[in-house]
Coordinates of C-alpha atoms and ligand atoms in Angstrom, one line a residue:
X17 CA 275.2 -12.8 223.6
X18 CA 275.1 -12.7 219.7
X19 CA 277.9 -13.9 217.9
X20 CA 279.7 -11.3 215.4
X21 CA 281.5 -12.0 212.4
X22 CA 283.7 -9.1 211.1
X23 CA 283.5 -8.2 207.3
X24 CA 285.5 -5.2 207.1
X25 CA 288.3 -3.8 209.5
X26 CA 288.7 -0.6 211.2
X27 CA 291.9 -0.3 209.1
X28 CA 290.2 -1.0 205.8
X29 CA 287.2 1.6 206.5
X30 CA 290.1 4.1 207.6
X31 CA 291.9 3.8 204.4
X32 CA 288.5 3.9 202.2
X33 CA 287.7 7.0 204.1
X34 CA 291.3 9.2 203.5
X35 CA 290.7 7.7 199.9
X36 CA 287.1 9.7 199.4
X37 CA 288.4 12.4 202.0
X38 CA 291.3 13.2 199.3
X39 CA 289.0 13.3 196.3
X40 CA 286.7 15.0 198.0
X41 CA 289.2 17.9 198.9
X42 CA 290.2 18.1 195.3
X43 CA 287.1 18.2 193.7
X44 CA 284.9 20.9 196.1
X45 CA 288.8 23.1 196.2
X46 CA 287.4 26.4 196.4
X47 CA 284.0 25.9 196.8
X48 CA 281.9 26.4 199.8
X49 CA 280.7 22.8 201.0
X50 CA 278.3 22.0 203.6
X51 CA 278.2 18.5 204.8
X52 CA 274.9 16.5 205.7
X53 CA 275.4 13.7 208.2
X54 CA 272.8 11.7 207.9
X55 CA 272.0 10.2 211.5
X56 CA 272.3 8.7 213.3
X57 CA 274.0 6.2 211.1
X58 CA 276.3 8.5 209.5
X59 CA 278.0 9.6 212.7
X60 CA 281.3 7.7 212.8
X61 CA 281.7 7.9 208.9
X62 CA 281.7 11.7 209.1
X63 CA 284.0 11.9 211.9
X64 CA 286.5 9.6 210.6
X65 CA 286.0 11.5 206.8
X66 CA 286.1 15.0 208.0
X67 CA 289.2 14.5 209.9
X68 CA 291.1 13.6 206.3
X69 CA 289.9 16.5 204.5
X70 CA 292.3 19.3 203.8
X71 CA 289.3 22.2 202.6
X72 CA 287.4 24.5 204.8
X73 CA 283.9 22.8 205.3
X74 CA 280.7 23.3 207.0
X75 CA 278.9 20.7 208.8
X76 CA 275.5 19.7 209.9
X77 CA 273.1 17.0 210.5
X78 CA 269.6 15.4 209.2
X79 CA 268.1 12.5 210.9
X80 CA 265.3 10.6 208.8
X81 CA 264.0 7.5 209.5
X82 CA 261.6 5.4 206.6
X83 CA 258.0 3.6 208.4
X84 CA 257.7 0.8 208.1
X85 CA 259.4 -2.1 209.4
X86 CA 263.1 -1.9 210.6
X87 CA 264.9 -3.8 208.3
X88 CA 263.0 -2.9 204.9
X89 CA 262.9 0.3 203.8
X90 CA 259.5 1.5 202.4
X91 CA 260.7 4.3 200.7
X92 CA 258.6 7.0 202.6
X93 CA 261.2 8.8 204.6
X94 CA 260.3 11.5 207.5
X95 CA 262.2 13.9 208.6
X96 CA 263.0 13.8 212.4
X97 CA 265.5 16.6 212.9
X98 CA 266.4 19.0 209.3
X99 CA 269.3 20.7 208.8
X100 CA 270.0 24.1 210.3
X101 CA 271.3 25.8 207.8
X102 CA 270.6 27.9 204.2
X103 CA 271.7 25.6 201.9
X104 CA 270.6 28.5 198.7
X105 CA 273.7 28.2 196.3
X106 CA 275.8 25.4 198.6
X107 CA 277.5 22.6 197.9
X108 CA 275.9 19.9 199.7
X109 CA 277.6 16.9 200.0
X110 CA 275.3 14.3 201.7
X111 CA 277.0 11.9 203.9
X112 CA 276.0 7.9 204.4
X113 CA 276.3 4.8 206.5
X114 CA 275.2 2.8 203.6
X115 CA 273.3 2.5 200.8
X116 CA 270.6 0.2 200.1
X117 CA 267.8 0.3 198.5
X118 CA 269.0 3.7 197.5
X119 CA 265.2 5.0 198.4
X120 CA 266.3 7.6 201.5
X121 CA 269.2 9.3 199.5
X122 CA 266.9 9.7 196.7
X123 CA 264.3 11.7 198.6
X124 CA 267.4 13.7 200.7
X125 CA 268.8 14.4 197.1
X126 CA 265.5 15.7 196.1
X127 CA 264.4 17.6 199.1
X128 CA 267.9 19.4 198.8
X129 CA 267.8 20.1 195.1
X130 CA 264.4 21.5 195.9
X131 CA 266.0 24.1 198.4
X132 CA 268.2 25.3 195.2
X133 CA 271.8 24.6 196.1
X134 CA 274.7 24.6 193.8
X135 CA 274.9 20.8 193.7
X136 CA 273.6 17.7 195.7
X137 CA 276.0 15.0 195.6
X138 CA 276.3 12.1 198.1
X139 CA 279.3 9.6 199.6
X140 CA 278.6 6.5 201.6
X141 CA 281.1 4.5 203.2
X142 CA 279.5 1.0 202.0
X143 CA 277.2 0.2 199.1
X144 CA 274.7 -2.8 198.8
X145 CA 274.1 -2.4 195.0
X146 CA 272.5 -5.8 194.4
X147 CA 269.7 -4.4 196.7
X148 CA 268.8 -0.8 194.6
X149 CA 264.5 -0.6 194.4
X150 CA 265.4 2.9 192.7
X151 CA 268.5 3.6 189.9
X152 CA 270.9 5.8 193.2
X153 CA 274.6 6.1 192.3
X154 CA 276.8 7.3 195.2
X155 CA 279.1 10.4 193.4
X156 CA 281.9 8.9 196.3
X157 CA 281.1 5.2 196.5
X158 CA 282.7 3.2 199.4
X159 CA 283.6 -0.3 200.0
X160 CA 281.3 -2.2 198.1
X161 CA 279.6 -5.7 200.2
X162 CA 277.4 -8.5 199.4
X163 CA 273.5 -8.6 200.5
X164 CA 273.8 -9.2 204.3
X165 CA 273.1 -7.4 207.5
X166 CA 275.8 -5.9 208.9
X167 CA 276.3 -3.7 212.1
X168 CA 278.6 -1.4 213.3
X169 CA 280.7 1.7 212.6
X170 CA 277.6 3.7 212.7
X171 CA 275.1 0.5 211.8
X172 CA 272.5 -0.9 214.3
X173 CA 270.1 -3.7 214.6
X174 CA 267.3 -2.5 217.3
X175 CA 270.0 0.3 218.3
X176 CA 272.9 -1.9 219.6
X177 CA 276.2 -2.5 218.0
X178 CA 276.8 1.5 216.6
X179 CA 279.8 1.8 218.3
X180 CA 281.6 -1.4 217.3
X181 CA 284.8 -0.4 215.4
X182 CA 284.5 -3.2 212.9
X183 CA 281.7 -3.8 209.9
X184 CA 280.5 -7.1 211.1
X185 CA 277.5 -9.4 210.3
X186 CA 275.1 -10.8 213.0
X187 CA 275.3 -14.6 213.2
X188 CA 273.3 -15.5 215.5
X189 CA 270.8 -12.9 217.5
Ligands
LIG21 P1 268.1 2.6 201.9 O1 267.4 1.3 201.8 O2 269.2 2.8 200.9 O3 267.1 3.7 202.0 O4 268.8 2.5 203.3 C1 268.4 3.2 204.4 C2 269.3 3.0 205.6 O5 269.0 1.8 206.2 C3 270.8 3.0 205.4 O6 271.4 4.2 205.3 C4 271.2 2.3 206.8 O7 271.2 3.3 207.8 C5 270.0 1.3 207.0 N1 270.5 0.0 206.5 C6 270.5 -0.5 205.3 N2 271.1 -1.8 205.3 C7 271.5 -2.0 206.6 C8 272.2 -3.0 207.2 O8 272.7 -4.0 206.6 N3 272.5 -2.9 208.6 C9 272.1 -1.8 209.3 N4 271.4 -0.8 208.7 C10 271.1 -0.8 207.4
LIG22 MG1 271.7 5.5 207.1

């Protein structure tokens, strides 16, 4: 049994994500807004966000995965499942478990753009910005933490821990 170590509460991650879900509702007021869950990572986050909104939205998923090994990210990302719908002249809003190295939002950001929406913006509920290979800023940036590994709330290692409620980090495997 590994031992886990939590880092953020449920009630801290809750209270991050009414925080971006209330900005978010301001700023896209009007606007037609698709959201991108990016999975399967991005899962809980977009539940938990879209449930704080008060706009009309339109959701959908993308599920990418980077080759290479499983806990560094090589930057090449491929495309597992794309998103089902016509993004021409959306607002996409690209929704994140966490960013890293920055490398897989950059190429979602850039395949989106490519398709010609409106705008291409992204929110992540954590941020490792000590660890950026490539200069990624998240437009809705969430609880910032310090270069470890953590699981849960959407996060894996080798598949296990997503459904934990907590952020935690792996002590001992
Ligand atoms: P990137 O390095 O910014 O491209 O991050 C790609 C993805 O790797 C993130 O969205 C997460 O799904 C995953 N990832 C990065 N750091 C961790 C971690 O500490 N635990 C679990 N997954 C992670
Ligand atoms: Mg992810």
């Amino acid at each position: 049994m590994s031992k886990l170590k939590v880092l953020i509460t449920r009630e801290q991650l809750a209270e991050k994500a009414k925080e971006m879900a209330a900005q978010i509702s301001k700023d896209y007021e009007g606007k037609e807004l698709l959201l991108v869950g990016v999975l399967k990572g991005g899962f809980m986050f977009l539940a938990d966000l879209v449930r704080y909104l008060t706009i009309d939205v339109n959701i959908d998923f993308i599920s990418c995965s980077s080759y290479g090994n499983s806990t560094v990210s090589s930057g090449v990302v491929r495309i597992l499942k794309d998103i089902d719908y016509d993004i021409t002249g959306k607002h996409v809003l690209i929704v994140e478990d966490l960013i890293d190295t920055g490398l897989t939002l950059t190429y979602l950001k850039d395949l989106f753009a490519a398709k010609c929406c409106a705008s291409v913006k992204v929110c992540a509920a954590m941020d490792k910005p000590s660890r950026r290979k490539v200069a990624l800023e998240a437009d809705y940036q969430g609880i910032v933490i310090p270069d470890q590994f953590v699981v849960g709330y959407g996060l894996d290692y080798a598949e296990k821990y997503r459904n934990l409620p907590d952020v935690c980090v792996v002590e001992e495997i």
